[in-house]
Coordinates of C-alpha atoms and ligand atoms in Angstrom, one line a residue:
M1 CA 4.4 13.7 -27.8
K2 CA 7.1 14.7 -29.1
D3 CA 9.4 12.1 -31.4
K4 CA 12.1 12.2 -27.9
I5 CA 11.6 11.6 -24.4
K6 CA 13.8 14.1 -22.6
V7 CA 15.8 12.7 -19.9
G8 CA 17.8 13.7 -17.3
I9 CA 19.7 11.8 -14.8
I10 CA 20.7 12.9 -10.6
G11 CA 23.1 10.8 -9.0
T12 CA 25.7 10.5 -11.3
G13 CA 27.8 6.5 -9.4
S14 CA 27.4 4.0 -9.9
I15 CA 23.9 2.4 -10.6
S16 CA 23.3 5.7 -13.0
Q17 CA 25.7 3.8 -15.7
L18 CA 23.0 1.2 -16.0
H19 CA 20.7 3.9 -16.5
I20 CA 22.3 5.3 -19.2
G21 CA 23.1 2.2 -20.5
A22 CA 20.1 1.7 -21.3
Y23 CA 18.5 5.0 -21.8
K24 CA 21.0 5.6 -25.0
K25 CA 20.0 2.6 -26.1
L26 CA 16.1 4.5 -26.6
K27 CA 15.9 5.5 -30.4
D28 CA 13.0 8.0 -29.1
V29 CA 15.1 8.8 -25.4
E30 CA 17.8 11.8 -25.5
V31 CA 19.5 11.7 -21.5
V32 CA 19.9 15.8 -21.7
A33 CA 20.5 16.8 -18.6
A34 CA 23.1 15.0 -15.3
C35 CA 23.3 16.5 -11.5
D36 CA 25.5 15.2 -8.8
V37 CA 26.6 17.0 -5.9
N38 CA 30.3 15.4 -6.5
A39 CA 31.3 18.2 -9.6
Q40 CA 34.3 16.3 -10.5
R41 CA 31.7 13.1 -10.5
V42 CA 29.0 14.9 -12.9
K43 CA 31.5 16.8 -14.9
E44 CA 33.2 13.0 -15.8
Y45 CA 29.6 11.2 -16.5
A46 CA 28.2 14.0 -19.0
R47 CA 32.0 14.0 -21.1
K48 CA 31.6 10.4 -21.1
Y49 CA 28.4 10.0 -22.3
E50 CA 27.9 13.3 -23.9
I51 CA 25.2 15.2 -21.8
P52 CA 25.0 18.3 -22.7
N53 CA 23.8 20.0 -19.1
V54 CA 25.4 19.4 -16.1
F55 CA 24.3 20.5 -12.1
T56 CA 25.0 20.1 -9.0
D57 CA 21.6 20.9 -7.4
Y58 CA 18.7 19.6 -9.2
K59 CA 16.7 21.7 -8.6
E60 CA 18.6 24.1 -11.4
L61 CA 18.6 20.9 -13.4
L62 CA 14.3 21.1 -12.2
K63 CA 14.2 24.3 -14.1
M64 CA 14.6 22.9 -17.8
K65 CA 11.7 22.4 -19.1
E66 CA 11.9 20.7 -22.4
I67 CA 12.7 17.9 -19.3
D68 CA 10.3 15.2 -19.5
A69 CA 11.8 12.5 -17.1
V70 CA 13.7 11.9 -14.4
S71 CA 15.8 9.1 -13.0
V72 CA 16.7 9.4 -8.9
T73 CA 20.1 7.8 -8.4
T74 CA 21.0 9.1 -5.6
W75 CA 21.5 8.4 -1.9
N76 CA 18.5 6.8 -1.0
N77 CA 17.7 10.2 1.9
F78 CA 17.7 12.4 -1.3
H79 CA 14.7 9.9 -3.0
A80 CA 11.8 12.1 -1.5
P81 CA 13.1 15.4 -1.3
I82 CA 13.8 14.9 -5.4
S83 CA 11.1 12.4 -6.3
I84 CA 8.6 15.0 -4.6
D85 CA 10.1 18.4 -6.1
A86 CA 10.7 17.1 -9.9
L87 CA 7.0 15.3 -9.4
K88 CA 5.6 19.0 -8.9
A89 CA 8.0 20.6 -11.4
G90 CA 6.1 18.5 -13.8
K91 CA 8.6 15.5 -14.8
N92 CA 8.0 12.0 -14.9
V93 CA 10.2 9.9 -11.8
L94 CA 12.1 7.0 -12.1
C95 CA 12.6 6.2 -8.4
E96 CA 15.5 3.6 -7.5
K97 CA 14.8 1.3 -4.9
P98 CA 14.0 2.0 -2.1
L99 CA 11.5 4.0 -2.7
A100 CA 12.9 6.3 -0.1
L101 CA 13.4 5.7 3.7
N102 CA 10.3 4.5 5.3
A103 CA 6.9 4.5 4.8
T104 CA 6.5 8.2 5.8
E105 CA 7.8 9.9 3.4
A106 CA 7.1 6.7 0.7
E107 CA 3.1 8.2 1.4
E108 CA 3.9 11.9 1.0
M109 CA 5.5 10.6 -3.0
V110 CA 2.6 8.6 -3.8
E111 CA 0.8 11.5 -2.3
T112 CA 2.2 13.1 -4.8
S113 CA 2.2 12.0 -7.6
K114 CA -1.8 11.3 -7.7
K115 CA -2.6 15.1 -6.7
T116 CA 0.6 16.2 -10.0
G117 CA -0.6 13.3 -12.3
K118 CA 2.8 12.8 -13.0
L119 CA 4.4 8.7 -12.8
L120 CA 6.4 8.2 -10.1
M121 CA 7.3 4.1 -11.1
V122 CA 9.8 2.3 -8.6
G123 CA 12.8 -0.1 -9.6
F124 CA 12.3 -3.0 -8.8
V125 CA 14.8 -4.3 -11.8
R126 CA 14.5 -8.0 -10.9
R127 CA 10.7 -8.4 -12.0
F128 CA 12.0 -7.4 -15.5
G129 CA 14.0 -10.8 -15.8
E130 CA 12.4 -13.8 -18.0
N131 CA 12.9 -15.6 -14.3
A132 CA 10.3 -13.7 -12.6
K133 CA 8.3 -13.8 -15.9
I134 CA 8.0 -17.5 -16.3
L135 CA 7.2 -17.7 -12.3
K136 CA 4.8 -15.0 -12.6
Q137 CA 3.2 -16.5 -15.7
S138 CA 2.9 -20.0 -13.4
V139 CA 1.2 -17.7 -10.3
D140 CA -1.3 -16.0 -12.2
Q141 CA -2.3 -19.7 -14.3
G142 CA -2.8 -21.6 -11.1
E143 CA 0.2 -23.9 -11.7
L144 CA 1.5 -23.5 -7.9
G145 CA -2.3 -23.5 -6.8
K146 CA -2.6 -21.9 -3.4
V147 CA 1.2 -20.6 -2.4
Y148 CA 0.8 -20.6 1.5
Y149 CA 4.8 -20.2 2.7
A150 CA 7.4 -18.3 1.2
K151 CA 11.2 -18.3 2.3
T152 CA 13.8 -16.0 0.1
G153 CA 17.6 -15.1 1.4
V154 CA 20.2 -13.0 0.4
I155 CA 23.3 -13.9 2.0
R156 CA 26.4 -12.4 2.5
R157 CA 29.7 -13.4 4.4
W158 CA 31.3 -9.8 3.8
G159 CA 29.3 -8.0 2.5
N160 CA 29.1 -4.2 4.5
P161 CA 30.1 -2.1 1.6
G162 CA 30.8 1.4 3.1
G163 CA 30.3 4.6 2.6
W164 CA 26.4 6.2 2.8
F165 CA 25.4 2.2 2.6
S166 CA 26.4 2.6 6.2
D167 CA 25.4 5.3 7.1
K168 CA 21.8 5.5 8.5
K169 CA 20.6 8.6 8.0
R170 CA 21.7 8.6 4.6
S171 CA 20.3 4.6 3.7
G172 CA 18.0 4.4 6.2
G173 CA 19.7 1.1 7.6
G174 CA 21.5 -2.2 6.4
P175 CA 20.8 -5.2 4.3
I176 CA 17.6 -4.9 5.2
I177 CA 16.5 -2.7 3.0
D178 CA 19.4 -2.4 0.5
L179 CA 18.8 -6.9 0.1
G180 CA 15.3 -7.3 1.2
V181 CA 13.6 -4.6 -0.5
H182 CA 14.0 -6.9 -4.0
V183 CA 13.7 -10.0 -2.5
I184 CA 10.7 -9.4 -0.6
D185 CA 9.4 -7.0 -3.3
L186 CA 9.6 -9.9 -5.3
V187 CA 7.6 -12.8 -3.8
R188 CA 4.5 -10.0 -3.5
F189 CA 4.5 -9.6 -6.9
L190 CA 5.3 -12.3 -7.9
T191 CA 2.1 -14.5 -5.1
G192 CA -0.4 -11.2 -6.9
K193 CA 0.7 -8.3 -4.1
P194 CA -0.9 -9.3 -1.1
N195 CA -0.3 -7.3 2.0
A196 CA 1.4 -7.7 5.4
I197 CA -0.5 -8.2 7.8
S198 CA 1.7 -8.5 10.5
V199 CA 5.7 -9.5 11.3
T200 CA 8.3 -10.9 13.7
A201 CA 11.8 -9.8 13.1
S202 CA 15.5 -9.9 14.6
V203 CA 17.2 -7.0 13.9
F204 CA 21.6 -8.0 14.3
N205 CA 24.7 -5.9 14.8
R206 CA 26.6 -8.8 16.3
V207 CA 29.4 -8.6 14.0
G208 CA 30.1 -5.1 12.4
M209 CA 31.8 -4.1 9.1
K210 CA 35.1 -6.0 9.7
P211 CA 37.1 -4.2 7.6
E212 CA 40.0 -5.4 8.8
I213 CA 39.7 -9.2 6.7
K214 CA 42.0 -10.2 4.5
G215 CA 41.5 -12.2 1.0
I216 CA 38.3 -11.8 -0.1
N217 CA 37.0 -8.9 -1.8
K218 CA 33.6 -7.0 -2.4
Y219 CA 32.0 -3.7 -3.7
Y220 CA 33.1 -0.9 -2.9
P221 CA 30.7 1.8 -3.6
S222 CA 32.0 5.6 -5.4
D223 CA 32.8 7.2 -1.6
Y224 CA 34.4 4.3 0.7
S225 CA 34.3 4.8 4.8
E226 CA 34.7 2.8 7.5
Y227 CA 31.6 4.9 9.1
N228 CA 28.5 1.7 10.3
D229 CA 25.4 2.4 12.6
V230 CA 23.4 -0.5 10.6
E231 CA 22.6 -3.5 11.5
D232 CA 24.7 -6.7 10.5
A233 CA 21.9 -9.4 9.8
A234 CA 18.1 -10.0 10.1
T235 CA 15.8 -12.5 10.1
A236 CA 11.6 -11.9 10.1
L237 CA 8.4 -14.1 9.4
I238 CA 6.0 -12.2 7.7
K239 CA 2.1 -12.9 7.5
F240 CA 0.0 -11.5 4.6
D241 CA -3.4 -10.6 4.1
N242 CA -3.9 -13.8 1.9
G243 CA -2.6 -16.4 4.4
M244 CA 0.4 -16.5 2.6
T245 CA 3.4 -16.9 5.0
L246 CA 7.0 -15.9 4.4
F247 CA 9.8 -16.3 6.0
F248 CA 12.9 -14.3 5.0
E249 CA 16.9 -13.2 6.1
A250 CA 20.0 -11.3 4.9
S251 CA 22.8 -10.0 5.8
W252 CA 25.6 -8.4 4.8
V253 CA 28.3 -9.7 7.6
M254 CA 27.6 -13.4 9.0
H255 CA 29.7 -16.5 10.2
V256 CA 28.2 -18.6 7.1
K257 CA 29.5 -21.0 4.5
E258 CA 28.6 -18.7 1.8
D259 CA 27.2 -16.9 0.2
H260 CA 24.3 -17.3 -0.9
L261 CA 20.9 -16.1 -2.2
Y262 CA 17.6 -18.2 -2.6
L263 CA 13.7 -17.1 -3.3
S264 CA 10.9 -20.0 -2.8
L265 CA 7.1 -21.1 -3.4
Y266 CA 5.7 -23.9 -2.1
G267 CA 2.0 -24.0 -2.9
D268 CA -1.0 -26.9 -2.2
K269 CA 0.3 -27.8 -6.0
A270 CA 3.2 -27.6 -6.9
G271 CA 6.5 -26.0 -5.6
A272 CA 8.5 -23.6 -6.8
Q273 CA 12.3 -21.4 -6.6
M274 CA 13.4 -18.9 -8.8
E275 CA 17.1 -17.9 -6.9
P276 CA 19.6 -19.5 -7.0
T277 CA 18.2 -21.6 -10.3
I278 CA 14.4 -21.6 -11.9
E279 CA 13.3 -25.3 -10.6
Y280 CA 9.9 -26.7 -10.3
Y281 CA 8.2 -29.2 -8.1
E282 CA 5.5 -30.8 -9.1
E283 CA 3.3 -34.2 -9.4
K284 CA 3.6 -36.3 -12.6
N285 CA 1.3 -39.3 -12.5
G286 CA 2.1 -40.5 -9.3
Y287 CA 5.6 -39.4 -9.3
F288 CA 7.3 -36.3 -7.5
T289 CA 8.8 -34.5 -10.6
N290 CA 11.4 -31.6 -11.2
V291 CA 11.4 -29.8 -14.2
N292 CA 14.0 -27.1 -14.8
P293 CA 13.0 -24.6 -17.7
L294 CA 15.4 -23.6 -19.9
I295 CA 16.2 -20.5 -19.9
D296 CA 19.4 -18.1 -21.5
P297 CA 20.9 -16.7 -18.4
T298 CA 21.5 -13.1 -19.8
S299 CA 17.9 -13.1 -20.4
Y300 CA 17.4 -12.2 -16.2
G301 CA 21.3 -10.3 -15.5
F302 CA 21.7 -6.7 -14.5
V303 CA 22.3 -5.3 -17.8
H304 CA 18.9 -6.7 -19.9
N305 CA 16.8 -6.4 -16.4
F306 CA 18.5 -2.4 -16.6
E307 CA 16.9 -2.4 -20.2
E308 CA 13.9 -3.6 -19.6
E309 CA 13.1 -1.7 -16.9
I310 CA 13.5 2.3 -18.6
K311 CA 12.0 0.5 -22.1
H312 CA 9.2 -0.2 -20.2
F313 CA 9.0 3.0 -17.9
I314 CA 9.4 5.1 -21.7
D315 CA 6.7 4.0 -22.4
C316 CA 5.0 4.9 -19.5
V317 CA 5.6 8.7 -19.9
K318 CA 4.9 8.5 -23.6
G319 CA 1.6 7.3 -22.4
G320 CA -0.7 3.9 -23.2
V321 CA 0.8 1.6 -21.1
T322 CA 0.2 0.6 -17.3
C323 CA 3.1 1.2 -14.7
L324 CA 4.6 -2.3 -14.2
N325 CA 5.7 -0.7 -11.0
P326 CA 4.0 2.0 -10.1
A327 CA 4.7 4.1 -6.5
E328 CA 2.2 2.3 -4.7
D329 CA 4.9 -0.9 -4.8
G330 CA 7.0 0.4 -3.0
L331 CA 5.4 1.6 -0.3
A332 CA 4.2 -1.8 0.8
I333 CA 7.2 -2.2 1.0
M334 CA 9.2 0.3 3.1
K335 CA 5.4 -0.2 5.6
I336 CA 7.2 -4.1 5.8
L337 CA 10.8 -2.7 6.5
D338 CA 9.2 0.0 8.4
A339 CA 7.9 -3.9 11.1
I340 CA 10.9 -5.5 11.0
Y341 CA 13.1 -2.7 11.7
E342 CA 10.6 -2.0 14.7
S343 CA 9.8 -5.9 15.9
G344 CA 13.6 -5.7 15.7
E345 CA 13.6 -3.5 18.3
T346 CA 10.9 -3.7 20.9
G347 CA 11.1 -7.5 20.4
H348 CA 7.6 -8.3 19.3
E349 CA 5.1 -8.7 16.8
V350 CA 3.9 -5.0 14.5
I351 CA 0.7 -5.7 13.3
I352 CA 0.3 -3.5 9.6
K353 CA -2.6 -1.4 9.7
R354 CA -4.6 -1.0 6.8
K355 CA -6.0 2.7 6.3
G356 CA -9.9 3.2 5.7
Ligands
NAD401 N1 18.8 -1.7 -8.1 C1 19.2 -2.2 -8.2 O1 19.8 -3.2 -8.1 C2 20.6 -1.1 -7.4 C3 21.7 -1.4 -7.5 C4 22.2 -0.7 -6.6 C5 21.9 0.6 -6.1 N2 20.6 0.5 -6.1 C6 20.1 2.1 -5.4 O2 20.4 3.2 -6.5 C7 21.0 4.5 -5.3 C8 22.7 4.4 -5.5 O3 23.2 3.5 -5.3 P1 24.5 3.8 -5.5 O4 25.2 2.5 -5.4 O5 25.0 3.8 -7.3 O6 25.7 4.6 -5.0 P2 27.0 6.0 -5.3 O7 27.7 6.6 -4.3 O8 27.6 4.6 -6.6 O9 25.9 6.8 -6.3 C9 24.7 8.0 -6.1 C10 25.2 8.9 -5.8 O10 24.8 10.2 -5.6 C11 25.0 11.5 -5.6 N3 24.8 12.2 -4.5 C12 23.9 11.8 -3.5 N4 22.8 12.6 -3.4 C13 22.6 13.6 -4.3 C14 22.3 14.8 -4.5 N5 21.2 15.8 -3.1 N6 21.9 15.3 -6.0 C15 22.5 14.9 -6.5 N7 23.6 14.3 -6.7 C16 23.8 13.5 -5.3 C17 26.4 10.6 -4.1 O11 27.4 12.3 -5.7 C18 26.6 9.9 -5.9 O12 27.7 10.4 -6.7 C19 20.3 4.1 -4.1 O13 19.5 4.3 -3.6 C20 20.4 2.6 -4.4 O14 19.9 2.1 -3.5 C21 20.0 0.1 -7.1

C-alpha cells in the first residue's frame, strides 16, 4: 500500500465540510479531487481546501486512476448510482446515510461491493460517539440482561429543512429517512444487529412545512426551496427476530412543546438511555439505583464523530481492519424504512421477509 491514500469528495455541500475537515487531520490522506454539479460551489470548496482537481461530472472524477477512495455526500438519490459507479471504477466508498432511497437500490450497492471486492461503508456516524461505545460495551457484556424493549425518537417542532430534503424524488422521504435512519440504526447496532421482522406504522402529513413561522430558527440547506411532498411526522412499532420491540417516532414539524431526542433500552437486568444523556437504571443492594457515567461532551459531538468515522474508513481502506459500518447494515435499515412507509400507506402491518 502506498504512503498516502488519495481521496475524492463527490458533493461539496454542508456535510462534506465535516468529511474534508476529518480527512485533513490525517497525515496519510491527500484529498486530490472534488466534484459537485454546482460549479461555483465546488470551485470555492477546492480553493478553500487546496484541492487540485475539480469536476462537475462525477464520472470524470472516477476516471482518475490515482484515487483510492471517495466520500459520497450528495443528495440521497445519487448515493446508489455514484457509489455503484465508484465501486466498479475500483474505488472504496464511504457513502452518507441513508445508504439509498430504498432497499432495492441498497441491495444492488451491496451486491456491487461484493462483486468488485471494494469496500462500501455507510455513514452511520453516531456509532462513533463515546456514548454509543459505552452503552454498546454494557449491552455486549450482558449488564442490561436481555434487552426486550427500546424506545427512540427525534422530535422537531419546526425543522423541515426544505430544498432537496423535502423533495421526495431526491430525498426518498422526510423525517423517517433523514432522522429515523440514525436512531433506528443505533438501537439495532447497540443490541447486536437483530433483523426486523415486522413493522406497524403511521406516517403523517397533517401540518406541512409551515415556512411562514416567525421568531425561531432552523437549518436551511445550500439550495433552499419551499417545495414539500414528504411526511411531517411518523410513529412505528418494529419487532425484531431476537424478541425485541422498538417504539420509534420522528417529526420535522409537530405541535409539541419543544424539540427532543431520546433513546432508551430496557433489559431484564437493567435499563439505560443513550439520549439525551447517558444513564443506567440498575438494582444495587435492594435499591433501584441510577448511574451516570461522566464523559466529555466533545467525545460524542458532531466533529469528533466524523473524525472517528473517517479515520476508521481510511484504516479499512489501508486494510487489516474489519469495517464497523458495512453496507449490509445500511441495507438492513432501508428494509425497515421501506416497511414504515408501506405500513403508513396501507394501514397494515408489514412483514419483512428474509432471503433464503
Ligand atoms: N451523517 C449525518 O449526520 C448527516 C448530516 C447531514 C447530512 N447528511 C447526508 O449528507 C448528504 C448531503 O447532505 P447535505 O446536508 O450536505 O446537503 P447539501 O445540499 O448541503 O449538499 C449536497 C451537495 O451535493 C451536490 N450534488 C447533488 N447531486 C450531485 C451529483 N450527482 N454529483 C455531484 N454533486 C451533487 C449538491 O449540488 C450539493 O452541493 C445527504 O445524503 C444527507 O442525508 C448526513
